[in-house]
Short mmCIF file of N, CA, C and O in Angstrom, two decimals:
data_model
loop_
_atom_site.label_atom_id
_atom_site.label_comp_id
_atom_site.label_asym_id
_atom_site.label_seq_id
_atom_site.Cartn_x
_atom_site.Cartn_y
_atom_site.Cartn_z
N MET S 1 92.10 109.96 86.30
CA MET S 1 91.99 109.34 87.50
C MET S 1 92.84 107.98 87.61
O MET S 1 92.69 107.21 86.58
N THR S 2 93.44 107.75 88.61
CA THR S 2 94.23 106.56 88.71
C THR S 2 93.41 105.44 89.45
O THR S 2 92.51 105.78 90.22
N THR S 3 93.70 104.21 89.02
CA THR S 3 93.14 103.05 89.75
C THR S 3 93.75 102.92 91.20
O THR S 3 94.97 102.83 91.22
N PRO S 4 92.97 102.63 92.18
CA PRO S 4 93.58 102.38 93.42
C PRO S 4 94.50 101.10 93.39
O PRO S 4 94.06 100.23 92.61
N PRO S 5 95.50 101.06 94.25
CA PRO S 5 96.40 99.94 94.18
C PRO S 5 95.57 98.56 94.38
O PRO S 5 96.00 97.56 93.87
N TYR S 6 94.66 98.49 95.22
CA TYR S 6 93.92 97.14 95.50
C TYR S 6 93.06 96.83 94.29
O TYR S 6 92.67 95.66 94.36
N GLN S 7 93.01 97.59 93.33
CA GLN S 7 92.18 97.11 92.19
C GLN S 7 93.09 96.90 90.88
O GLN S 7 92.54 96.47 89.93
N GLN S 8 94.37 97.04 90.91
CA GLN S 8 95.14 96.86 89.89
C GLN S 8 95.41 95.32 89.60
O GLN S 8 95.61 94.98 88.36
N HIS S 9 95.29 94.54 90.47
CA HIS S 9 95.48 93.01 90.36
C HIS S 9 94.21 92.33 90.90
O HIS S 9 93.60 92.83 91.77
N PRO S 10 93.94 91.11 90.42
CA PRO S 10 92.82 90.46 90.92
C PRO S 10 92.99 90.28 92.32
O PRO S 10 93.99 90.08 92.98
N GLN S 11 91.84 90.18 93.15
CA GLN S 11 91.91 90.07 94.62
C GLN S 11 92.52 88.86 94.97
O GLN S 11 92.35 87.71 94.40
N GLY S 12 93.51 88.92 95.99
CA GLY S 12 94.14 87.85 96.53
C GLY S 12 95.54 87.46 95.84
O GLY S 12 96.14 86.56 96.12
N VAL S 13 95.79 88.23 94.70
CA VAL S 13 97.07 88.07 94.04
C VAL S 13 98.08 89.19 94.37
O VAL S 13 97.63 90.31 94.37
N SER S 14 99.32 88.92 94.72
CA SER S 14 100.29 89.93 95.03
C SER S 14 100.67 90.80 93.94
O SER S 14 100.47 90.40 92.80
N ASP S 15 101.07 91.93 94.18
CA ASP S 15 101.68 92.88 93.20
C ASP S 15 103.03 92.60 92.95
O ASP S 15 103.78 93.11 92.14
N LYS S 16 103.65 91.61 93.58
CA LYS S 16 105.11 91.22 93.38
C LYS S 16 105.15 90.01 92.38
O LYS S 16 104.29 89.22 92.37
N SER S 17 106.21 89.96 91.59
CA SER S 17 106.33 89.06 90.49
C SER S 17 107.15 87.94 90.91
O SER S 17 108.30 88.08 91.58
N LYS S 18 106.76 86.64 90.60
CA LYS S 18 107.56 85.46 91.02
C LYS S 18 108.93 85.45 90.20
O LYS S 18 109.90 84.91 90.65
N VAL S 19 108.92 85.97 88.97
CA VAL S 19 110.09 86.03 88.12
C VAL S 19 111.21 86.82 88.74
O VAL S 19 112.27 86.39 88.89
N VAL S 20 110.70 87.94 89.29
CA VAL S 20 111.67 88.96 89.86
C VAL S 20 112.19 88.33 91.18
O VAL S 20 113.41 88.36 91.45
N ALA S 21 111.38 87.79 91.90
CA ALA S 21 111.74 87.09 93.21
C ALA S 21 112.67 86.03 93.02
O ALA S 21 113.64 85.89 93.79
N GLY S 22 112.34 85.14 92.00
CA GLY S 22 113.30 84.06 91.66
C GLY S 22 114.61 84.47 91.17
O GLY S 22 115.79 83.91 91.57
N ILE S 23 114.64 85.42 90.31
CA ILE S 23 116.04 85.90 89.86
C ILE S 23 116.82 86.54 90.92
O ILE S 23 118.02 86.29 91.07
N LEU S 24 116.25 87.38 91.74
CA LEU S 24 116.76 87.94 92.89
C LEU S 24 117.31 86.72 93.77
O LEU S 24 118.50 86.98 94.41
N GLY S 25 116.48 85.74 94.02
CA GLY S 25 117.01 84.68 94.98
C GLY S 25 118.19 83.96 94.37
O GLY S 25 119.14 83.63 95.04
N ILE S 26 118.22 83.80 93.06
CA ILE S 26 119.27 83.03 92.37
C ILE S 26 120.49 83.97 92.46
O ILE S 26 121.66 83.49 92.85
N LEU S 27 120.44 85.18 92.01
CA LEU S 27 121.65 85.96 92.00
C LEU S 27 122.11 86.59 93.23
O LEU S 27 123.36 86.71 93.54
N LEU S 28 121.09 86.97 94.22
CA LEU S 28 121.55 87.56 95.54
C LEU S 28 120.93 86.92 96.64
O LEU S 28 120.61 87.58 97.63
N GLY S 29 120.75 85.61 96.47
CA GLY S 29 120.14 84.78 97.51
C GLY S 29 120.88 84.87 98.87
O GLY S 29 120.30 84.88 100.01
N TRP S 30 122.24 84.94 98.72
CA TRP S 30 123.03 85.04 99.97
C TRP S 30 122.66 86.21 100.73
O TRP S 30 123.02 86.38 102.04
N LEU S 31 122.18 87.27 100.24
CA LEU S 31 121.71 88.61 100.89
C LEU S 31 120.20 88.53 101.33
O LEU S 31 119.81 89.40 102.03
N GLY S 32 119.54 87.41 100.87
CA GLY S 32 118.06 87.37 101.13
C GLY S 32 117.21 88.41 100.33
O GLY S 32 116.12 88.58 100.75
N ALA S 33 117.85 88.75 99.17
CA ALA S 33 117.21 89.83 98.47
C ALA S 33 115.79 89.37 97.81
O ALA S 33 114.87 90.08 97.87
N GLY S 34 115.66 87.97 97.49
CA GLY S 34 114.35 87.61 96.90
C GLY S 34 113.25 87.63 98.00
O GLY S 34 112.15 87.98 97.87
N ARG S 35 113.66 87.24 99.18
CA ARG S 35 112.74 87.27 100.41
C ARG S 35 112.41 88.70 100.74
O ARG S 35 111.23 88.95 101.13
N PHE S 36 113.40 89.52 100.73
CA PHE S 36 113.06 91.01 101.09
C PHE S 36 112.06 91.52 100.26
O PHE S 36 111.22 92.27 100.39
N TYR S 37 112.30 91.25 98.81
CA TYR S 37 111.48 91.78 97.80
C TYR S 37 109.99 91.34 98.01
O TYR S 37 109.10 91.96 97.88
N MET S 38 109.88 90.05 98.46
CA MET S 38 108.62 89.43 98.63
C MET S 38 107.97 89.95 100.02
O MET S 38 106.68 89.75 100.10
N GLY S 39 108.60 90.59 100.78
CA GLY S 39 108.13 91.15 102.02
C GLY S 39 108.14 90.19 103.12
O GLY S 39 107.64 90.37 104.16
N ASP S 40 108.98 89.04 102.93
CA ASP S 40 109.32 88.14 104.04
C ASP S 40 110.52 88.42 104.64
O ASP S 40 111.69 87.76 104.38
N THR S 41 110.63 89.41 105.64
CA THR S 41 111.84 89.91 106.03
C THR S 41 112.47 88.98 107.13
O THR S 41 113.61 88.89 107.19
N LYS S 42 111.66 88.19 107.82
CA LYS S 42 112.29 87.26 108.69
C LYS S 42 113.16 86.29 108.00
O LYS S 42 114.25 86.02 108.42
N THR S 43 112.59 85.63 106.95
CA THR S 43 113.49 84.68 106.20
C THR S 43 114.67 85.37 105.48
O THR S 43 115.88 84.73 105.35
N GLY S 44 114.44 86.63 104.93
CA GLY S 44 115.51 87.33 104.32
C GLY S 44 116.66 87.55 105.35
O GLY S 44 117.81 87.45 105.07
N VAL S 45 116.38 88.00 106.52
CA VAL S 45 117.41 88.28 107.45
C VAL S 45 118.03 86.94 107.89
O VAL S 45 119.35 86.87 108.01
N LEU S 46 117.20 85.90 107.98
CA LEU S 46 117.84 84.49 108.34
C LEU S 46 118.79 84.06 107.35
O LEU S 46 119.84 83.67 107.55
N GLN S 47 118.38 84.26 106.01
CA GLN S 47 119.34 83.86 104.97
C GLN S 47 120.61 84.73 104.87
O GLN S 47 121.71 84.18 104.73
N LEU S 48 120.54 85.92 105.17
CA LEU S 48 121.68 86.81 105.26
C LEU S 48 122.59 86.44 106.42
O LEU S 48 123.82 86.30 106.23
N VAL S 49 122.02 86.09 107.61
CA VAL S 49 122.75 85.70 108.77
C VAL S 49 123.54 84.34 108.53
O VAL S 49 124.65 84.28 108.87
N VAL S 50 122.61 83.40 108.06
CA VAL S 50 123.34 82.14 107.83
C VAL S 50 124.46 82.22 106.69
O VAL S 50 125.41 81.67 106.86
N SER S 51 124.30 83.03 105.75
CA SER S 51 125.46 83.19 104.74
C SER S 51 126.59 83.89 105.43
O SER S 51 127.78 83.53 105.10
N LEU S 52 126.50 84.83 106.28
CA LEU S 52 127.60 85.53 106.92
C LEU S 52 128.21 84.57 107.96
O LEU S 52 129.40 84.53 107.97
N VAL S 53 127.57 83.79 108.72
CA VAL S 53 128.03 82.89 109.60
C VAL S 53 128.85 81.77 108.93
O VAL S 53 129.84 81.30 109.35
N THR S 54 128.36 81.26 107.80
CA THR S 54 128.95 80.20 107.15
C THR S 54 130.00 80.69 105.94
O THR S 54 130.41 79.88 105.14
N CYS S 55 130.40 81.88 106.06
CA CYS S 55 131.22 82.51 105.08
C CYS S 55 130.77 82.49 103.65
O CYS S 55 131.64 82.02 102.80
N GLY S 56 129.57 82.56 103.46
CA GLY S 56 129.05 82.41 102.08
C GLY S 56 128.37 81.09 101.73
O GLY S 56 127.58 81.14 100.70
N ALA S 57 128.62 80.02 102.36
CA ALA S 57 128.18 78.60 102.00
C ALA S 57 126.72 78.65 102.15
O ALA S 57 126.05 77.82 101.53
N GLY S 58 126.17 79.61 103.00
CA GLY S 58 124.65 79.53 103.14
C GLY S 58 123.93 80.14 101.96
O GLY S 58 122.80 80.07 101.78
N GLY S 59 124.69 80.77 101.05
CA GLY S 59 124.09 81.21 99.79
C GLY S 59 123.53 80.09 98.93
O GLY S 59 122.62 80.50 98.08
N ILE S 60 123.84 78.87 99.16
CA ILE S 60 123.20 77.79 98.47
C ILE S 60 121.69 77.82 98.78
O ILE S 60 120.85 77.51 97.97
N TRP S 61 121.28 78.12 99.97
CA TRP S 61 119.89 78.12 100.47
C TRP S 61 119.22 79.25 99.56
O TRP S 61 118.09 78.90 99.00
N GLY S 62 119.74 80.47 99.38
CA GLY S 62 119.12 81.45 98.57
C GLY S 62 119.02 81.02 97.17
O GLY S 62 117.92 81.23 96.43
N PHE S 63 120.04 80.39 96.77
CA PHE S 63 120.03 79.90 95.35
C PHE S 63 118.84 78.88 95.04
O PHE S 63 118.19 79.02 94.01
N ILE S 64 118.81 77.95 95.85
CA ILE S 64 117.77 76.79 95.80
C ILE S 64 116.36 77.47 95.83
O ILE S 64 115.42 77.21 95.30
N ASP S 65 116.31 78.42 96.86
CA ASP S 65 115.11 79.16 97.13
C ASP S 65 114.57 79.87 95.90
O ASP S 65 113.48 79.77 95.60
N GLY S 66 115.43 80.61 95.24
CA GLY S 66 115.20 81.22 93.95
C GLY S 66 114.69 80.36 92.81
O GLY S 66 113.71 80.63 92.20
N ILE S 67 115.28 79.14 92.69
CA ILE S 67 114.73 78.15 91.85
C ILE S 67 113.34 77.69 92.08
O ILE S 67 112.48 77.51 91.33
N LEU S 68 113.15 77.33 93.50
CA LEU S 68 111.82 76.87 93.86
C LEU S 68 110.76 77.95 93.68
O LEU S 68 109.68 77.55 93.28
N ILE S 69 111.12 79.19 93.74
CA ILE S 69 110.11 80.28 93.64
C ILE S 69 109.84 80.25 92.04
O ILE S 69 108.51 80.48 91.72
N LEU S 70 110.72 80.23 91.25
CA LEU S 70 110.47 80.22 89.74
C LEU S 70 109.58 79.04 89.42
O LEU S 70 108.73 79.25 88.62
N VAL S 71 109.84 77.79 89.90
CA VAL S 71 109.14 76.68 89.65
C VAL S 71 107.80 76.55 90.14
O VAL S 71 106.84 76.25 89.44
N LYS S 72 107.66 76.69 91.43
CA LYS S 72 106.46 76.52 92.17
C LYS S 72 105.71 77.75 92.43
O LYS S 72 104.64 77.73 92.88
N GLY S 73 106.31 78.92 92.39
CA GLY S 73 105.76 80.29 92.89
C GLY S 73 106.10 80.37 94.36
O GLY S 73 106.78 79.66 94.93
N GLY S 74 105.32 81.28 94.92
CA GLY S 74 105.52 81.45 96.31
C GLY S 74 104.42 82.49 96.86
O GLY S 74 103.39 82.86 95.96
N VAL S 75 104.55 82.99 97.92
CA VAL S 75 103.52 83.90 98.57
C VAL S 75 104.37 85.11 99.04
O VAL S 75 105.52 85.05 99.39
N ASP S 76 103.72 86.33 99.07
CA ASP S 76 104.35 87.52 99.64
C ASP S 76 104.22 87.54 101.05
O ASP S 76 103.76 86.59 101.77
N GLY S 77 104.58 88.61 101.68
CA GLY S 77 104.56 88.94 103.10
C GLY S 77 103.18 88.76 103.65
O GLY S 77 103.06 88.56 104.78
N GLN S 78 102.07 89.10 103.03
CA GLN S 78 100.76 89.08 103.30
C GLN S 78 100.05 87.68 103.10
O GLN S 78 98.86 87.42 103.29
N GLY S 79 100.85 86.72 102.48
CA GLY S 79 100.26 85.38 102.21
C GLY S 79 99.56 85.23 100.89
O GLY S 79 98.96 84.27 100.55
N ARG S 80 99.68 86.25 100.02
CA ARG S 80 98.95 86.27 98.78
C ARG S 80 99.95 85.64 97.75
O ARG S 80 101.25 85.83 97.75
N PRO S 81 99.42 84.91 96.80
CA PRO S 81 100.29 84.24 95.78
C PRO S 81 100.94 85.25 94.83
O PRO S 81 100.30 86.25 94.56
N LEU S 82 102.23 85.03 94.59
CA LEU S 82 102.98 85.96 93.59
C LEU S 82 102.43 85.84 92.26
O LEU S 82 101.91 84.83 91.70
N ARG S 83 102.36 86.98 91.51
CA ARG S 83 101.82 87.08 90.05
C ARG S 83 102.88 86.38 89.21
O ARG S 83 104.03 86.41 89.47
N ASP S 84 102.49 85.94 88.02
CA ASP S 84 103.35 85.35 87.03
C ASP S 84 104.12 86.47 86.29
O ASP S 84 103.81 87.49 86.27
#
């Protein structure tokens, strides 16, 4: 018998990892990959559009966002804190 998904992690904690989100933000932040992984599609699309409009210069936003996620953590699309 498998454990239901809502019981795999303590209540209120996301099933998404802040390390994975941070690394995706650093490496593929210009695509919004870290935010898409976290379930924050609005910010992910915005990062992608800004990077395309600025010919890649907007990728700095995703890079810095990835570092901040690694240092401070973040929340997923439902507002739950990311797990370590």
